[in-house]
Coordinates of C-alpha atoms (C1' of nucleotides) in Angstrom, one line a residue:
Chain A
X1 CA -19.4 9.2 -3.8
X2 CA -15.7 9.6 -3.4
X3 CA -12.4 7.8 -4.0
X4 CA -10.9 5.0 -2.3
X5 CA -7.3 5.1 -1.3
X6 CA -7.4 1.3 -0.7
X7 CA -8.5 0.5 -4.0
X8 CA -6.2 -1.2 -6.4
X9 CA -7.1 1.5 -9.0
X10 CA -5.0 4.8 -8.7
X11 CA -6.8 7.6 -6.9
X12 CA -6.6 10.0 -10.0
X13 CA -8.0 7.4 -12.3
X14 CA -11.0 6.8 -9.8
X15 CA -11.6 10.6 -9.9
X16 CA -11.3 10.6 -13.6
X17 CA -13.8 7.6 -13.8
X18 CA -16.1 9.3 -11.4
X19 CA -16.3 12.7 -13.4
X20 CA -16.3 10.9 -16.9
X21 CA -19.3 8.9 -15.6
X22 CA -21.1 12.2 -14.7
X23 CA -20.3 13.6 -18.1
X24 CA -21.3 10.6 -20.3
X25 CA -24.4 10.0 -18.3
X26 CA -25.4 13.8 -18.9
X27 CA -25.3 14.7 -15.1
X28 CA -22.5 17.1 -16.2
X29 CA -23.7 18.6 -19.5
X30 CA -21.6 20.0 -22.0
X31 CA -20.6 23.7 -20.8
X32 CA -21.0 22.7 -17.3
X33 CA -18.3 23.8 -14.9
X34 CA -16.2 21.3 -13.2
X35 CA -15.6 22.0 -9.6
X36 CA -12.2 23.8 -9.1
X37 CA -9.2 22.0 -7.9
X38 CA -9.3 23.3 -4.3
X39 CA -12.8 22.3 -4.1
X40 CA -12.1 18.8 -5.3
X41 CA -9.1 18.5 -3.2
X42 CA -11.4 19.3 0.0
X43 CA -14.2 17.2 -1.3
X44 CA -12.4 13.9 -1.8
X45 CA -9.6 14.4 0.9
X46 CA -6.8 14.2 -1.7
X47 CA -4.1 16.1 -2.9
X48 CA -4.0 18.9 -5.8
X49 CA -1.5 16.7 -7.8
X50 CA -4.1 13.8 -7.7
X51 CA -6.8 16.2 -8.9
X52 CA -4.8 17.6 -11.8
X53 CA -3.8 14.2 -13.0
X54 CA -7.3 13.2 -13.1
X55 CA -8.0 16.4 -15.1
X56 CA -5.2 15.6 -17.4
X57 CA -6.9 12.3 -18.3
X58 CA -10.3 13.8 -19.0
X59 CA -8.5 16.5 -21.4
X60 CA -6.6 13.8 -23.0
X61 CA -9.9 12.3 -24.0
X62 CA -11.4 15.3 -25.3
X63 CA -14.0 15.4 -22.6
X64 CA -13.1 18.6 -20.9
X65 CA -11.2 21.7 -21.6
X66 CA -9.3 23.9 -19.0
X67 CA -8.6 27.6 -19.3
X68 CA -6.0 29.4 -16.6
X69 CA -7.7 31.6 -14.3
X70 CA -11.0 30.6 -15.0
X71 CA -11.9 26.8 -14.6
X72 CA -12.5 23.5 -16.3
X73 CA -15.7 22.7 -18.4
X74 CA -17.1 19.8 -20.0
X75 CA -16.4 20.4 -23.7
X76 CA -19.1 21.4 -26.0
X77 CA -19.0 18.8 -28.7
X78 CA -19.0 20.9 -31.9
X79 CA -21.7 20.3 -34.5
X80 CA -20.0 18.5 -37.2
X81 CA -19.5 21.2 -39.7
X82 CA -17.2 19.4 -42.1
X83 CA -18.1 16.4 -44.2
X84 CA -15.2 15.1 -45.6
X85 CA -16.0 13.2 -48.9
X86 CA -13.5 10.7 -50.5
X87 CA -13.6 8.7 -53.6
X88 CA -11.5 6.9 -55.9
X89 CA -7.9 6.7 -54.6
X90 CA -8.2 9.1 -51.8
X91 CA -7.3 7.7 -48.4
X92 CA -7.5 9.0 -44.8
X93 CA -5.2 8.5 -41.8
X94 CA -5.7 9.7 -38.4
X95 CA -3.2 11.1 -35.8
X96 CA -2.8 13.3 -33.1
X97 CA -1.1 16.7 -33.6
X98 CA 2.1 17.4 -31.8
X99 CA 1.9 20.1 -29.0
X100 CA 3.3 22.8 -31.4
X101 CA 1.0 21.7 -34.2
X102 CA -2.0 21.8 -31.8
X103 CA -1.5 25.3 -30.8
X104 CA -1.1 26.4 -34.3
X105 CA -4.4 24.8 -35.1
X106 CA -6.1 26.3 -32.1
X107 CA -7.1 22.8 -30.9
X108 CA -7.9 21.4 -27.5
X109 CA -6.0 18.5 -26.3
X110 CA -7.1 15.1 -27.0
X111 CA -8.5 15.9 -30.5
X112 CA -7.0 13.8 -33.3
X113 CA -6.7 15.2 -36.9
X114 CA -7.7 13.6 -40.1
X115 CA -5.1 13.4 -42.7
X116 CA -7.0 13.3 -46.1
X117 CA -4.6 12.2 -48.9
X118 CA -6.2 13.1 -52.3
X119 CA -5.5 11.2 -55.4
X120 CA -3.9 14.2 -56.9
X121 CA -1.5 14.2 -54.1
X122 CA -2.9 17.1 -52.2
X123 CA -3.3 16.9 -48.4
X124 CA -6.0 18.3 -46.1
X125 CA -5.9 18.4 -42.3
X126 CA -9.2 18.5 -40.4
X127 CA -9.8 18.4 -36.8
X128 CA -11.5 15.1 -36.1
X129 CA -14.2 16.6 -33.7
X130 CA -15.5 18.7 -36.7
X131 CA -15.4 16.3 -39.3
X132 CA -17.2 13.2 -40.7
X133 CA -15.9 11.0 -43.3
X134 CA -18.4 9.8 -46.0
X135 CA -18.1 8.5 -49.6
X136 CA -18.9 10.1 -52.9
Chain B
X1 CA 21.5 21.1 -26.2
X2 CA 19.3 21.4 -23.0
X3 CA 16.3 23.1 -21.6
X4 CA 16.5 26.8 -20.6
X5 CA 14.8 27.8 -17.4
X6 CA 14.7 31.5 -18.6
X7 CA 12.5 30.8 -21.8
X8 CA 8.8 31.5 -22.2
X9 CA 8.2 28.0 -23.2
X10 CA 7.8 25.6 -20.0
X11 CA 10.8 23.3 -19.5
X12 CA 8.9 20.1 -19.7
X13 CA 7.7 21.3 -23.3
X14 CA 11.0 22.1 -24.3
X15 CA 12.3 18.8 -23.3
X16 CA 9.4 17.1 -25.2
X17 CA 10.3 19.3 -28.2
X18 CA 13.7 18.4 -27.8
X19 CA 13.0 14.5 -27.7
X20 CA 10.3 14.6 -30.6
X21 CA 12.9 16.4 -32.8
X22 CA 15.2 13.6 -32.4
X23 CA 12.3 11.1 -33.0
X24 CA 11.1 12.7 -36.0
X25 CA 14.3 13.4 -37.5
X26 CA 15.2 9.7 -37.0
X27 CA 18.2 10.3 -34.5
X28 CA 16.0 8.2 -32.1
X29 CA 14.5 5.3 -34.3
X30 CA 11.3 3.4 -33.5
X31 CA 12.4 0.8 -30.6
X32 CA 15.2 3.1 -29.3
X33 CA 15.2 3.5 -25.6
X34 CA 14.7 7.0 -24.1
X35 CA 17.1 7.8 -21.4
X36 CA 15.7 7.0 -18.0
X37 CA 14.3 9.6 -15.8
X38 CA 17.0 9.9 -13.3
X39 CA 19.5 10.3 -16.4
X40 CA 17.5 12.9 -17.9
X41 CA 17.0 14.8 -14.5
X42 CA 20.8 14.8 -14.1
X43 CA 21.4 15.7 -17.8
X44 CA 19.2 18.7 -17.9
X45 CA 19.4 19.8 -14.2
X46 CA 15.8 19.5 -13.6
X47 CA 13.2 17.9 -11.6
X48 CA 11.8 14.4 -12.1
X49 CA 8.4 15.8 -12.3
X50 CA 9.4 18.0 -15.3
X51 CA 10.9 15.0 -17.1
X52 CA 7.9 13.1 -16.3
X53 CA 5.5 15.7 -17.7
X54 CA 7.6 15.6 -21.1
X55 CA 7.1 12.0 -21.4
X56 CA 3.5 12.4 -20.7
X57 CA 3.3 14.7 -23.7
X58 CA 5.1 12.4 -25.9
X59 CA 2.9 9.5 -25.0
X60 CA -0.1 11.6 -25.6
X61 CA 1.0 12.1 -29.2
X62 CA 1.5 8.5 -29.7
X63 CA 5.2 9.1 -30.1
X64 CA 6.7 6.6 -27.2
X65 CA 5.5 4.0 -25.1
X66 CA 6.2 3.5 -21.4
X67 CA 6.4 0.2 -19.3
X68 CA 6.9 0.3 -15.6
X69 CA 10.0 -1.4 -14.4
X70 CA 11.7 -1.2 -17.7
X71 CA 11.7 2.2 -19.6
X72 CA 10.3 4.3 -22.3
X73 CA 10.7 3.7 -26.0
X74 CA 10.2 5.2 -29.2
X75 CA 6.9 3.5 -30.6
X76 CA 7.1 1.1 -33.4
X77 CA 4.4 2.2 -35.9
X78 CA 3.1 -0.9 -36.5
X79 CA 2.5 -2.1 -40.2
X80 CA -0.9 -1.2 -41.3
X81 CA -2.8 -4.3 -41.4
X82 CA -6.5 -3.0 -41.6
X83 CA -7.8 -1.3 -44.6
X84 CA -11.2 0.1 -43.9
X85 CA -13.3 0.4 -47.1
X86 CA -16.3 2.3 -46.9
X87 CA -19.1 3.1 -49.5
X88 CA -22.7 4.0 -49.9
X89 CA -24.0 5.6 -46.7
X90 CA -21.2 4.2 -44.3
X91 CA -19.4 7.1 -42.4
X92 CA -16.6 7.4 -40.0
X93 CA -15.9 9.3 -37.1
X94 CA -12.8 9.4 -34.9
X95 CA -12.2 9.8 -31.1
X96 CA -9.7 9.0 -28.3
X97 CA -10.8 6.1 -26.2
X98 CA -11.4 6.3 -22.5
X99 CA -8.9 5.1 -20.2
X100 CA -11.0 2.0 -19.4
X101 CA -11.8 1.4 -23.1
X102 CA -8.1 1.9 -24.0
X103 CA -7.0 -0.8 -21.5
X104 CA -9.6 -3.4 -22.9
X105 CA -8.6 -2.6 -26.5
X106 CA -4.9 -3.1 -25.3
X107 CA -3.9 0.1 -26.8
X108 CA -1.3 2.6 -26.1
X109 CA -1.9 6.3 -25.1
X110 CA -2.5 8.7 -27.7
X111 CA -3.9 6.2 -30.2
X112 CA -7.3 7.4 -31.5
X113 CA -9.9 4.9 -32.7
X114 CA -12.0 4.9 -35.7
X115 CA -15.7 4.3 -35.4
X116 CA -17.2 3.0 -38.8
X117 CA -20.8 3.4 -38.9
X118 CA -22.0 0.9 -41.3
X119 CA -25.3 1.5 -43.7
X120 CA -26.8 -1.6 -41.9
X121 CA -26.3 0.1 -38.6
X122 CA -23.4 -2.0 -37.4
X123 CA -20.5 -0.3 -35.6
X124 CA -16.8 -1.4 -35.9
X125 CA -13.9 0.1 -33.7
X126 CA -10.4 0.1 -35.2
X127 CA -7.3 1.6 -33.7
X128 CA -6.3 4.4 -35.8
X129 CA -2.8 3.5 -36.0
X130 CA -3.4 0.2 -37.9
X131 CA -6.0 1.4 -40.1
X132 CA -6.5 3.3 -43.5
X133 CA -9.8 4.5 -44.9
X134 CA -10.4 4.0 -48.5
X135 CA -13.5 3.8 -50.6
X136 CA -14.9 0.9 -52.5
Chain C
dA1 C1' 14.5 -19.0 -5.2
dG2 C1' 16.4 -14.9 -3.2
dA3 C1' 18.5 -10.5 -3.1
dG4 C1' 19.5 -6.1 -5.0
dA5 C1' 19.6 -2.6 -8.3
dT6 C1' 17.0 -0.1 -11.8
dT7 C1' 13.1 2.2 -13.4
dT8 C1' 8.5 3.8 -13.6
dG9 C1' 3.9 4.6 -10.9
dT10 C1' 1.6 7.2 -7.4
dC11 C1' 0.8 10.7 -3.9
dC12 C1' 1.9 14.5 -1.0
dG13 C1' 3.8 19.1 0.3
dT14 C1' 5.4 23.9 -0.8
dA15 C1' 6.4 27.6 -3.6
dT16 C1' 5.9 30.9 -7.3
dG17 C1' 4.0 32.6 -11.6
dT18 C1' 0.1 33.7 -14.6
dA19 C1' -4.5 34.7 -16.1
dT20 C1' -9.0 35.8 -15.3
dT21 C1' -12.8 38.1 -12.4
Chain D
dG1 C1' -5.7 45.7 -6.0
dA2 C1' -7.7 41.6 -4.1
dA3 C1' -9.3 37.1 -4.7
dT4 C1' -10.0 33.0 -7.3
dA5 C1' -8.2 29.3 -10.3
dC6 C1' -5.1 27.1 -13.1
dA7 C1' 0.5 26.3 -14.6
dT8 C1' 5.1 25.2 -13.5
dA9 C1' 8.6 23.3 -10.9
dC10 C1' 10.8 21.5 -7.0
dG11 C1' 11.3 17.9 -3.3
dG12 C1' 10.7 13.7 -0.6
dA13 C1' 8.5 9.1 0.1
dC14 C1' 7.1 4.7 -1.0
dA15 C1' 4.8 1.2 -4.0
dA16 C1' 5.2 -1.8 -8.2
dA17 C1' 7.4 -4.0 -11.8
dT18 C1' 11.5 -5.7 -14.2
dC19 C1' 16.0 -7.3 -14.6
dT20 C1' 20.4 -9.4 -13.3
dC21 C1' 23.2 -11.8 -10.2

DNA sequence: AGAGATTTGTCCGTATGTATT
DNA sequence: GAATACATACGGACAAATCTC
C-alpha cells in the first residue's frame, strides 16, 4: 500500500494515515523503528519534504518521537505513574506547552499538560501522558 | 526586532517566539490578524518555508488558527461552556486527537481532548479548550 | 457572473549543518 | 573518519480558497 498523488487528500496526510493505522492496529508496536526518511521517499516515490511533514503530523499527535541522527520510533506510552486526585474546589484545565516550556519540562511534542488549580491557590503542572485524574 | 541567522536557535523558532510573545503580552489580541506570509518573509528577510514553520509551531500550541485564502489569526479562547463534573470512580485522561478525528470534531490544531471515563463504562469526549474539570 | 489580486496549501529540488553510530 | 539520519533553510512551481472590483 502506498500513497496516491491523484487523491484529494494530501500525500503527507495519506502517509501519516498509513503509518498511524499501523501504529494503532499494533502492526508497529511501541518502540518500533519507523523506516528512515530516504527509505520512505524511495518506497512511495515522494519527496523528502512530504515524508517529513507526515512525521510532523504523527509527532504532533504524540504517536512517535524523533531523534536527530538516529531515527523515528513509535512512542512508548508510559505507564501512568501519576494519579491526580482532586476534591472540593480544585479544578483542572489542559493546554499544550509552548516550545520553550516543553523543552524545560523535557516533554515530547504533542503531549499536553494538566494545570491543576488547588483550592488553596497552588498550581501543579503534570505531563498529560503520565497522569490520570480521579476524585477523592 | 527580527530574527538572527547567527543565533543557535533556529530562525523559525525565533519568529515563533517573537509572535508568541506579542500574543501572550496582549500586543496581538485574540482575533488580531497575523501579518501575511509574504509580509513576514519581507520583514525578516527569510524564506517562506521558515515563516510557515513558525506558524505551524504556534498552531500546534493552539495560539493561532489559519484559514486558506484568508490569513492567520490569534485564536479566540472560547468561553468555557462545558464544566465536567467527576465523582466516585470516574476518571479522566487527555490526548491529542488524530488529524481525522480533529476534523470530525471541528477542532483547531493544538487542541487536546478530555476523555472522561464514567464509572458506568460510558465514554465522553470534550474539547479541552472549552472544558474545566471539577468534582461533585 | 467574471476577472484579478491576495493568501495559504502542497510538493519538489538542492544545499548545508548537526547528531549518532 | 566515514556512513547514516534527521534539522534547517532557501528557491520555485502550481493548486485552492477567499475577497474585491
